[in-house]
Amino acid sequence: MPQDTAGHHPFLRTRDGQHAAVTNEELFFDLVYVFAITQLSHGLLHHLTLFGAFQTAVIWLAVWLGWQYTGWFTNWFDPRLPAVRGVLFVTMVLALLMGSAIADSFAEHGLPFALCFAAMQVGRSAFVVAWLPRNHPLAPNYRRILAWMLVSAVFWLSGGVASDPVVRVTLWCIAALCEYVSPMFGFPFPGLGRSNSKSEWTIEGAHLVERCQLFVIVALGEGIMATGLSMAENQNWTPVYLVAFITSFLGTMAMWWLYFGTSGEAARHRITQADDPGKMGATIHYLHAVLIAGIIVTAVGADLLMENPLEEGSMASVLVMTSGPVLYLLASILYRKIVSGFFALSHIIGIVVLLVLIPFGLHFSRLTDALLVTGLMLALAWGEQRNEAQSVLD
């Protein structure tokens, strides 16, 4: 990484070409998201309808955006410094309250959810704008970010006070898109211009990739926890439940294998050597929102499996068990294309096979469906490892 082009400020990390380590403060912050992901998966489990899935997707996007913008914040600013650490811990409290409101976010806790999220996003950006000198290279960028956070806050709060769930989810969808899409175009805002990602969006690639990898571990932990808790609550450890338990665990392991089979070193190298590392970093973050959504949906599938392995598949259970891996593989295809430069044809074949399995799953038990899906994911992971090993030998 070249020397820091964002100027000097006591709150900024030192950019000396070395890998910026993930700090204990950042790991502590991620603990909140263990809880938030559990809330999301449980919410989807109890609202297995198309509208319930859309509501969960919007809430997930908010949860992800809170983490994403905090990840960018700690990529630039050193969390070990008291002031920056203070912002991180206040954000952590707000994120925890937001997570607590997720279950009733489309009922009586809609406004608390919106207030916590808006305060987190606006407050963090306002801190940077207040503390950075106006002529600092990062200052114009954060003024644009703050402007967009204020615009989205209007929609978050408006949705929070709306009593109609359809109106609420519509307003919140607009709010989330404001924050999700605006970085793609440099946060353009009337009177404030547009950020130049090469000079104003200077990120440390290795740190960003490691933060994403750690969040994937956090999300995979939800699948492990769902499987373990379901087995702990089961009084009869019959062979059927033991097979379901092992199948669920292997499904989580396959996703871990597929993700970390893509070398983290390759991802760090790709983002560091990119002509536009800011744009590359943002793209990697966008893909992880979809990839981790796939992990969350798969965890819900694990819950359904462990609830009654021999129950015949319903449309809801089959779609959940299939759509999680499909989302995961879609994001993996694009991620591998970015960091390794090639298109994973095996993943496309895997997606086609999963989609073909859907109508058959309606006639299978949940366990049979899970065995087929898990077997496919393990086969893809094994194939990935074999290809990696062959490429090294060549």
CSV table of C-alpha atoms in Angstrom, one decimal:
chain,number,residue,atom,x,y,z
A,1,MET,CA,0.0,0.0,0.0
A,2,PRO,CA,1.4,3.5,-0.8
A,3,GLN,CA,2.0,6.1,1.8
A,4,ASP,CA,-1.1,7.6,3.3
A,5,THR,CA,-2.6,10.0,0.8
A,6,ALA,CA,-5.3,11.2,3.1
A,7,GLY,CA,-3.1,13.6,5.0
A,8,HIS,CA,-2.1,13.5,8.7
A,9,HIS,CA,-4.4,13.6,11.7
A,10,PRO,CA,-4.0,12.2,15.2
A,11,PHE,CA,-7.1,10.0,14.8
A,12,LEU,CA,-6.0,8.4,11.5
A,13,ARG,CA,-4.2,5.0,11.3
A,14,THR,CA,-0.6,5.2,10.2
A,15,ARG,CA,-0.3,4.0,6.6
A,16,ASP,CA,3.3,2.8,6.2
A,17,GLY,CA,2.8,0.0,3.7
A,18,GLN,CA,2.3,-2.6,6.5
A,19,HIS,CA,-0.9,-4.6,7.1
A,20,ALA,CA,-3.2,-2.7,9.5
A,21,ALA,CA,-4.1,-5.2,12.1
A,22,VAL,CA,-7.7,-5.7,13.2
A,23,THR,CA,-7.9,-4.4,16.8
A,24,ASN,CA,-9.4,-5.9,19.9
A,25,GLU,CA,-11.9,-3.0,19.9
A,26,GLU,CA,-13.2,-4.1,16.4
A,27,LEU,CA,-13.5,-7.8,17.5
A,28,PHE,CA,-15.4,-6.6,20.6
A,29,PHE,CA,-17.7,-4.6,18.4
A,30,ASP,CA,-18.5,-7.6,16.2
A,31,LEU,CA,-20.0,-9.4,19.2
A,32,VAL,CA,-23.1,-7.3,18.9
A,33,TYR,CA,-23.6,-8.7,15.4
A,34,VAL,CA,-23.7,-12.3,16.8
A,35,PHE,CA,-26.9,-11.2,18.6
A,36,ALA,CA,-28.2,-9.3,15.6
A,37,ILE,CA,-27.8,-12.2,13.2
A,38,THR,CA,-29.6,-14.5,15.7
A,39,GLN,CA,-32.5,-12.0,15.9
A,40,LEU,CA,-32.7,-11.9,12.1
A,41,SER,CA,-32.7,-15.7,11.6
A,42,HIS,CA,-35.3,-16.2,14.3
A,43,GLY,CA,-37.4,-13.4,12.8
A,44,LEU,CA,-37.4,-15.1,9.4
A,45,LEU,CA,-38.0,-18.5,10.9
A,46,HIS,CA,-41.3,-17.2,12.4
A,47,HIS,CA,-42.4,-15.2,9.3
A,48,LEU,CA,-41.8,-17.6,6.4
A,49,THR,CA,-43.8,-15.7,3.8
A,50,LEU,CA,-42.7,-13.6,0.9
A,51,PHE,CA,-43.5,-10.4,2.7
A,52,GLY,CA,-41.8,-11.7,5.8
A,53,ALA,CA,-38.7,-12.5,3.7
A,54,PHE,CA,-38.7,-9.0,2.2
A,55,GLN,CA,-39.0,-7.4,5.6
A,56,THR,CA,-36.1,-9.5,6.9
A,57,ALA,CA,-34.1,-8.5,3.8
A,58,VAL,CA,-34.6,-4.8,4.5
A,59,ILE,CA,-33.7,-5.2,8.2
A,60,TRP,CA,-30.6,-7.3,7.2
A,61,LEU,CA,-29.5,-4.5,4.9
A,62,ALA,CA,-29.8,-2.0,7.7
A,63,VAL,CA,-27.8,-4.3,10.0
A,64,TRP,CA,-25.1,-4.8,7.4
A,65,LEU,CA,-24.9,-1.1,6.5
A,66,GLY,CA,-24.3,-0.2,10.2
A,67,TRP,CA,-21.4,-2.7,10.2
A,68,GLN,CA,-20.1,-1.7,6.8
A,69,TYR,CA,-19.9,2.0,7.5
A,70,THR,CA,-18.2,1.2,10.9
A,71,GLY,CA,-15.8,-1.0,9.1
A,72,TRP,CA,-14.8,1.9,6.8
A,73,PHE,CA,-14.5,4.2,9.8
A,74,THR,CA,-12.1,1.9,11.6
A,75,ASN,CA,-10.2,1.3,8.4
A,76,TRP,CA,-9.3,5.0,8.4
A,77,PHE,CA,-9.3,5.9,12.1
A,78,ASP,CA,-7.4,4.1,14.8
A,79,PRO,CA,-9.8,2.4,17.3
A,80,ARG,CA,-7.1,2.3,20.0
A,81,LEU,CA,-7.3,6.0,20.5
A,82,PRO,CA,-9.8,7.1,23.2
A,83,ALA,CA,-12.0,9.3,21.1
A,84,VAL,CA,-12.3,6.8,18.2
A,85,ARG,CA,-12.8,4.0,20.7
A,86,GLY,CA,-15.6,6.1,22.3
A,87,VAL,CA,-17.4,6.4,19.0
A,88,LEU,CA,-17.0,2.7,18.4
A,89,PHE,CA,-18.5,1.8,21.8
A,90,VAL,CA,-21.4,4.3,21.5
A,91,THR,CA,-22.1,2.8,18.1
A,92,MET,CA,-21.9,-0.6,19.7
A,93,VAL,CA,-24.6,0.3,22.3
A,94,LEU,CA,-26.9,1.7,19.6
A,95,ALA,CA,-26.4,-1.4,17.5
A,96,LEU,CA,-27.2,-3.6,20.5
A,97,LEU,CA,-30.4,-1.7,21.1
A,98,MET,CA,-31.2,-1.9,17.4
A,99,GLY,CA,-30.7,-5.6,17.5
A,100,SER,CA,-33.0,-5.9,20.5
A,101,ALA,CA,-35.7,-4.1,18.5
A,102,ILE,CA,-35.4,-6.4,15.4
A,103,ALA,CA,-38.0,-8.9,16.5
A,104,ASP,CA,-40.7,-6.2,16.8
A,105,SER,CA,-39.3,-3.7,14.3
A,106,PHE,CA,-42.5,-4.0,12.2
A,107,ALA,CA,-44.7,-3.6,15.3
A,108,GLU,CA,-44.2,-1.4,18.4
A,109,HIS,CA,-40.5,-1.2,18.2
A,110,GLY,CA,-40.3,0.3,14.7
A,111,LEU,CA,-39.4,3.8,15.9
A,112,PRO,CA,-36.8,2.7,18.5
A,113,PHE,CA,-35.1,0.6,15.7
A,114,ALA,CA,-35.1,3.6,13.3
A,115,LEU,CA,-33.9,6.0,16.0
A,116,CYS,CA,-31.0,3.8,17.0
A,117,PHE,CA,-29.9,3.1,13.4
A,118,ALA,CA,-30.2,6.8,12.3
A,119,ALA,CA,-28.3,7.9,15.4
A,120,MET,CA,-25.5,5.4,14.7
A,121,GLN,CA,-25.1,6.4,11.1
A,122,VAL,CA,-25.5,10.2,11.5
A,123,GLY,CA,-23.5,10.3,14.8
A,124,ARG,CA,-20.4,8.5,13.4
A,125,SER,CA,-20.3,10.7,10.3
A,126,ALA,CA,-20.9,13.9,12.3
A,127,PHE,CA,-18.0,13.0,14.6
A,128,VAL,CA,-15.6,12.8,11.7
A,129,VAL,CA,-16.9,16.0,10.1
A,130,ALA,CA,-16.5,17.9,13.4
A,131,TRP,CA,-13.0,16.6,14.1
A,132,LEU,CA,-11.3,16.6,10.7
A,133,PRO,CA,-10.0,20.0,9.5
A,134,ARG,CA,-12.1,21.4,6.6
A,135,ASN,CA,-9.2,21.2,4.3
A,136,HIS,CA,-8.3,17.6,5.1
A,137,PRO,CA,-8.6,15.3,2.0
A,138,LEU,CA,-11.1,13.0,3.8
A,139,ALA,CA,-13.3,15.9,5.1
A,140,PRO,CA,-15.3,16.5,1.8
A,141,ASN,CA,-15.9,12.8,1.5
A,142,TYR,CA,-17.4,12.6,5.0
A,143,ARG,CA,-19.4,15.7,4.5
A,144,ARG,CA,-21.1,13.9,1.6
A,145,ILE,CA,-21.5,10.8,3.7
A,146,LEU,CA,-23.1,12.8,6.4
A,147,ALA,CA,-25.5,14.5,3.9
A,148,TRP,CA,-26.6,11.1,2.7
A,149,MET,CA,-27.0,9.8,6.2
A,150,LEU,CA,-29.3,12.7,7.0
A,151,VAL,CA,-31.4,12.1,3.9
A,152,SER,CA,-31.7,8.4,4.8
A,153,ALA,CA,-32.5,9.2,8.4
A,154,VAL,CA,-35.6,11.1,7.3
A,155,PHE,CA,-36.9,7.9,5.6
A,156,TRP,CA,-35.9,5.7,8.6
A,157,LEU,CA,-37.7,7.8,11.0
A,158,SER,CA,-40.7,8.3,8.8
A,159,GLY,CA,-41.0,4.6,8.4
A,160,GLY,CA,-40.6,4.2,12.2
A,161,VAL,CA,-43.7,6.2,12.9
A,162,ALA,CA,-45.7,4.7,10.0
A,163,SER,CA,-48.4,2.3,11.3
A,164,ASP,CA,-48.9,0.4,8.0
A,165,PRO,CA,-46.3,-2.4,7.6
A,166,VAL,CA,-46.3,-1.9,3.8
A,167,VAL,CA,-45.6,1.8,4.1
A,168,ARG,CA,-42.9,1.2,6.8
A,169,VAL,CA,-41.1,-1.4,4.7
A,170,THR,CA,-41.3,0.8,1.6
A,171,LEU,CA,-39.8,3.9,3.4
A,172,TRP,CA,-37.1,1.7,5.0
A,173,CYS,CA,-36.2,0.2,1.7
A,174,ILE,CA,-35.7,3.7,0.2
A,175,ALA,CA,-33.6,4.6,3.2
A,176,ALA,CA,-31.4,1.5,2.9
A,177,LEU,CA,-30.9,2.0,-0.8
A,178,CYS,CA,-29.8,5.6,-0.2
A,179,GLU,CA,-26.9,4.3,2.0
A,180,TYR,CA,-26.2,1.2,-0.1
A,181,VAL,CA,-26.2,2.8,-3.6
A,182,SER,CA,-24.7,6.2,-2.9
A,183,PRO,CA,-21.1,5.0,-2.4
A,184,MET,CA,-21.2,3.3,-5.8
A,185,PHE,CA,-21.3,6.8,-7.4
A,186,GLY,CA,-19.1,8.6,-5.0
A,187,PHE,CA,-21.8,10.0,-2.7
A,188,PRO,CA,-22.8,12.7,-5.2
A,189,PHE,CA,-24.8,15.5,-3.4
A,190,PRO,CA,-26.0,18.9,-4.6
A,191,GLY,CA,-23.6,21.6,-3.6
A,192,LEU,CA,-21.0,19.1,-2.2
A,193,GLY,CA,-19.9,17.4,-5.4
A,194,ARG,CA,-18.8,13.8,-5.8
A,195,SER,CA,-16.0,11.9,-4.1
A,196,ASN,CA,-13.0,10.8,-6.2
A,197,SER,CA,-12.5,7.2,-5.0
A,198,LYS,CA,-8.8,7.2,-5.9
A,199,SER,CA,-7.9,10.2,-3.8
A,200,GLU,CA,-10.6,10.4,-1.2
A,201,TRP,CA,-11.6,6.8,-0.7
A,202,THR,CA,-8.2,5.5,0.3
A,203,ILE,CA,-8.7,2.2,2.2
A,204,GLU,CA,-6.3,-0.4,3.5
A,205,GLY,CA,-7.1,-3.5,1.6
A,206,ALA,CA,-5.8,-6.2,3.9
A,207,HIS,CA,-7.6,-4.8,6.9
A,208,LEU,CA,-10.9,-4.6,4.9
A,209,VAL,CA,-10.6,-8.2,3.7
A,210,GLU,CA,-9.8,-9.5,7.2
A,211,ARG,CA,-12.8,-7.7,8.6
A,212,CYS,CA,-15.1,-9.3,6.0
A,213,GLN,CA,-13.6,-12.7,6.8
A,214,LEU,CA,-14.2,-12.3,10.5
A,215,PHE,CA,-17.9,-11.3,9.9
A,216,VAL,CA,-18.3,-14.4,7.8
A,217,ILE,CA,-17.1,-16.4,10.7
A,218,VAL,CA,-19.6,-14.6,13.0
A,219,ALA,CA,-22.4,-15.5,10.5
A,220,LEU,CA,-21.4,-19.1,10.2
A,221,GLY,CA,-21.5,-19.3,14.0
A,222,GLU,CA,-25.3,-18.7,13.8
A,223,GLY,CA,-25.6,-22.0,11.8
A,224,ILE,CA,-23.5,-23.8,14.4
A,225,MET,CA,-25.5,-22.4,17.2
A,226,ALA,CA,-28.9,-23.2,15.6
A,227,THR,CA,-27.8,-26.8,15.1
A,228,GLY,CA,-26.4,-27.1,18.6
A,229,LEU,CA,-29.3,-25.5,20.4
A,230,SER,CA,-31.8,-27.6,18.5
A,231,MET,CA,-30.0,-30.8,19.5
A,232,ALA,CA,-29.7,-29.6,23.1
A,233,GLU,CA,-33.4,-29.1,23.3
A,234,ASN,CA,-34.2,-32.5,21.8
A,235,GLN,CA,-34.8,-35.1,24.5
A,236,ASN,CA,-34.5,-38.1,22.1
A,237,TRP,CA,-31.2,-38.4,20.3
A,238,THR,CA,-32.5,-40.9,17.8
A,239,PRO,CA,-30.4,-41.9,14.7
A,240,VAL,CA,-32.6,-39.7,12.5
A,241,TYR,CA,-31.8,-36.6,14.6
A,242,LEU,CA,-28.1,-37.5,14.8
A,243,VAL,CA,-28.0,-37.7,11.0
A,244,ALA,CA,-29.9,-34.4,10.7
A,245,PHE,CA,-27.4,-32.9,13.2
A,246,ILE,CA,-24.4,-34.1,11.2
A,247,THR,CA,-26.0,-33.0,7.9
A,248,SER,CA,-26.6,-29.5,9.3
A,249,PHE,CA,-23.0,-29.2,10.6
A,250,LEU,CA,-21.6,-30.4,7.3
A,251,GLY,CA,-23.7,-27.8,5.4
A,252,THR,CA,-22.1,-25.0,7.5
A,253,MET,CA,-18.7,-26.5,7.1
A,254,ALA,CA,-19.2,-26.6,3.3
A,255,MET,CA,-19.9,-22.9,3.2
A,256,TRP,CA,-16.8,-22.2,5.4
A,257,TRP,CA,-14.7,-24.4,3.0
A,258,LEU,CA,-16.0,-22.7,-0.1
A,259,TYR,CA,-15.3,-19.2,1.2
A,260,PHE,CA,-11.9,-19.7,2.7
A,261,GLY,CA,-10.9,-21.9,-0.2
A,262,THR,CA,-10.7,-18.5,-2.0
A,263,SER,CA,-7.4,-17.3,-0.7
A,264,GLY,CA,-7.6,-14.3,1.6
A,265,GLU,CA,-4.1,-13.4,0.4
A,266,ALA,CA,-5.4,-13.2,-3.1
A,267,ALA,CA,-8.2,-10.9,-2.0
A,268,ARG,CA,-5.8,-8.6,-0.1
A,269,HIS,CA,-3.4,-8.5,-3.1
A,270,ARG,CA,-6.2,-7.7,-5.5
A,271,ILE,CA,-7.6,-4.8,-3.5
A,272,THR,CA,-4.2,-3.4,-2.7
A,273,GLN,CA,-3.0,-3.5,-6.3
A,274,ALA,CA,-6.2,-2.2,-7.8
A,275,ASP,CA,-6.1,1.1,-9.7
A,276,ASP,CA,-9.1,2.2,-7.6
A,277,PRO,CA,-8.9,0.5,-4.2
A,278,GLY,CA,-11.8,2.4,-2.8
A,279,LYS,CA,-14.2,1.2,-5.5
A,280,MET,CA,-12.8,-2.3,-5.2
A,281,GLY,CA,-13.3,-2.3,-1.4
A,282,ALA,CA,-16.8,-1.0,-1.7
A,283,THR,CA,-17.6,-3.8,-4.2
A,284,ILE,CA,-16.3,-6.5,-1.9
A,285,HIS,CA,-18.5,-5.1,0.8
A,286,TYR,CA,-21.5,-5.1,-1.4
A,287,LEU,CA,-21.0,-8.8,-2.3
A,288,HIS,CA,-20.6,-9.8,1.3
A,289,ALA,CA,-24.0,-8.4,2.1
A,290,VAL,CA,-25.5,-11.1,-0.3
A,291,LEU,CA,-23.1,-13.8,0.7
A,292,ILE,CA,-23.8,-13.5,4.4
A,293,ALA,CA,-27.6,-13.2,3.7
A,294,GLY,CA,-27.2,-16.7,2.2
A,295,ILE,CA,-25.6,-17.9,5.4
A,296,ILE,CA,-28.4,-16.5,7.5
A,297,VAL,CA,-31.1,-18.1,5.4
A,298,THR,CA,-29.2,-21.4,5.5
A,299,ALA,CA,-29.2,-21.2,9.3
A,300,VAL,CA,-33.0,-20.9,9.2
A,301,GLY,CA,-33.0,-24.0,7.1
A,302,ALA,CA,-31.0,-25.7,9.8
A,303,ASP,CA,-33.6,-24.8,12.4
A,304,LEU,CA,-36.4,-26.2,10.2
A,305,LEU,CA,-34.4,-29.4,9.6
A,306,MET,CA,-33.7,-30.0,13.3
A,307,GLU,CA,-37.3,-29.2,14.2
A,308,ASN,CA,-38.7,-32.2,12.4
A,309,PRO,CA,-36.3,-34.0,10.0
A,310,LEU,CA,-38.9,-36.5,8.7
A,311,GLU,CA,-41.6,-34.0,7.9
A,312,GLU,CA,-42.5,-33.7,4.3
A,313,GLY,CA,-41.1,-30.6,2.6
A,314,SER,CA,-43.4,-27.6,2.2
A,315,MET,CA,-42.8,-24.8,-0.3
A,316,ALA,CA,-41.5,-22.6,2.5
A,317,SER,CA,-39.0,-25.2,3.9
A,318,VAL,CA,-37.8,-26.2,0.5
A,319,LEU,CA,-37.3,-22.6,-0.7
A,320,VAL,CA,-35.4,-21.7,2.5
A,321,MET,CA,-33.1,-24.8,2.3
A,322,THR,CA,-32.4,-24.0,-1.3
A,323,SER,CA,-32.3,-20.2,-1.5
A,324,GLY,CA,-29.7,-19.8,1.2
A,325,PRO,CA,-27.1,-21.8,-0.7
A,326,VAL,CA,-28.2,-20.2,-4.0
A,327,LEU,CA,-27.6,-16.7,-2.6
A,328,TYR,CA,-24.3,-17.9,-1.2
A,329,LEU,CA,-23.1,-19.3,-4.5
A,330,LEU,CA,-24.2,-16.3,-6.5
A,331,ALA,CA,-22.1,-14.0,-4.3
A,332,SER,CA,-19.2,-16.5,-4.3
A,333,ILE,CA,-19.1,-16.5,-8.1
A,334,LEU,CA,-18.7,-12.7,-8.2
A,335,TYR,CA,-16.3,-12.7,-5.3
A,336,ARG,CA,-14.0,-15.2,-6.9
A,337,LYS,CA,-14.1,-13.3,-10.2
A,338,ILE,CA,-12.9,-10.2,-8.4
A,339,VAL,CA,-10.2,-11.7,-6.2
A,340,SER,CA,-9.0,-14.5,-8.5
A,341,GLY,CA,-9.9,-13.3,-12.0
A,342,PHE,CA,-11.8,-16.4,-13.1
A,343,PHE,CA,-15.5,-17.4,-13.3
A,344,ALA,CA,-16.5,-20.4,-11.2
A,345,LEU,CA,-18.5,-22.5,-13.7
A,346,SER,CA,-19.0,-25.2,-11.0
A,347,HIS,CA,-20.9,-22.7,-8.9
A,348,ILE,CA,-23.3,-21.9,-11.8
A,349,ILE,CA,-23.9,-25.6,-12.3
A,350,GLY,CA,-24.5,-25.9,-8.6
A,351,ILE,CA,-27.1,-23.2,-8.7
A,352,VAL,CA,-28.9,-24.8,-11.6
A,353,VAL,CA,-29.0,-28.2,-9.8
A,354,LEU,CA,-30.3,-26.5,-6.6
A,355,LEU,CA,-33.1,-24.8,-8.6
A,356,VAL,CA,-34.0,-28.1,-10.3
A,357,LEU,CA,-34.2,-29.8,-6.9
A,358,ILE,CA,-37.0,-27.4,-5.7
A,359,PRO,CA,-40.0,-29.2,-7.2
A,360,PHE,CA,-38.6,-32.6,-6.1
A,361,GLY,CA,-38.1,-31.3,-2.6
A,362,LEU,CA,-41.8,-31.0,-2.1
A,363,HIS,CA,-42.0,-34.8,-2.2
A,364,PHE,CA,-39.0,-35.5,0.0
A,365,SER,CA,-38.6,-35.2,3.7
A,366,ARG,CA,-36.7,-32.2,5.1
A,367,LEU,CA,-33.8,-34.6,5.9
A,368,THR,CA,-33.6,-35.9,2.4
A,369,ASP,CA,-33.7,-32.4,0.9
A,370,ALA,CA,-31.0,-31.3,3.3
A,371,LEU,CA,-28.8,-34.3,2.5
A,372,LEU,CA,-29.0,-33.5,-1.2
A,373,VAL,CA,-28.2,-29.8,-0.8
A,374,THR,CA,-25.4,-30.5,1.7
A,375,GLY,CA,-23.9,-33.2,-0.6
A,376,LEU,CA,-23.9,-30.8,-3.5
A,377,MET,CA,-22.2,-28.0,-1.4
A,378,LEU,CA,-19.5,-30.4,-0.2
A,379,ALA,CA,-18.9,-31.6,-3.7
A,380,LEU,CA,-18.4,-28.0,-4.8
A,381,ALA,CA,-16.1,-27.3,-1.9
A,382,TRP,CA,-14.0,-30.4,-2.7
A,383,GLY,CA,-13.8,-29.5,-6.3
A,384,GLU,CA,-12.7,-26.0,-5.4
A,385,GLN,CA,-9.9,-27.4,-3.3
A,386,ARG,CA,-8.8,-29.8,-6.0
A,387,ASN,CA,-8.7,-27.0,-8.5
A,388,GLU,CA,-6.7,-24.8,-6.1
A,389,ALA,CA,-4.2,-27.6,-5.5
A,390,GLN,CA,-3.9,-28.3,-9.3
A,391,SER,CA,-3.3,-24.7,-10.0
A,392,VAL,CA,-0.4,-24.6,-7.5
A,393,LEU,CA,1.1,-27.7,-9.1
A,394,ASP,CA,0.9,-26.2,-12.5
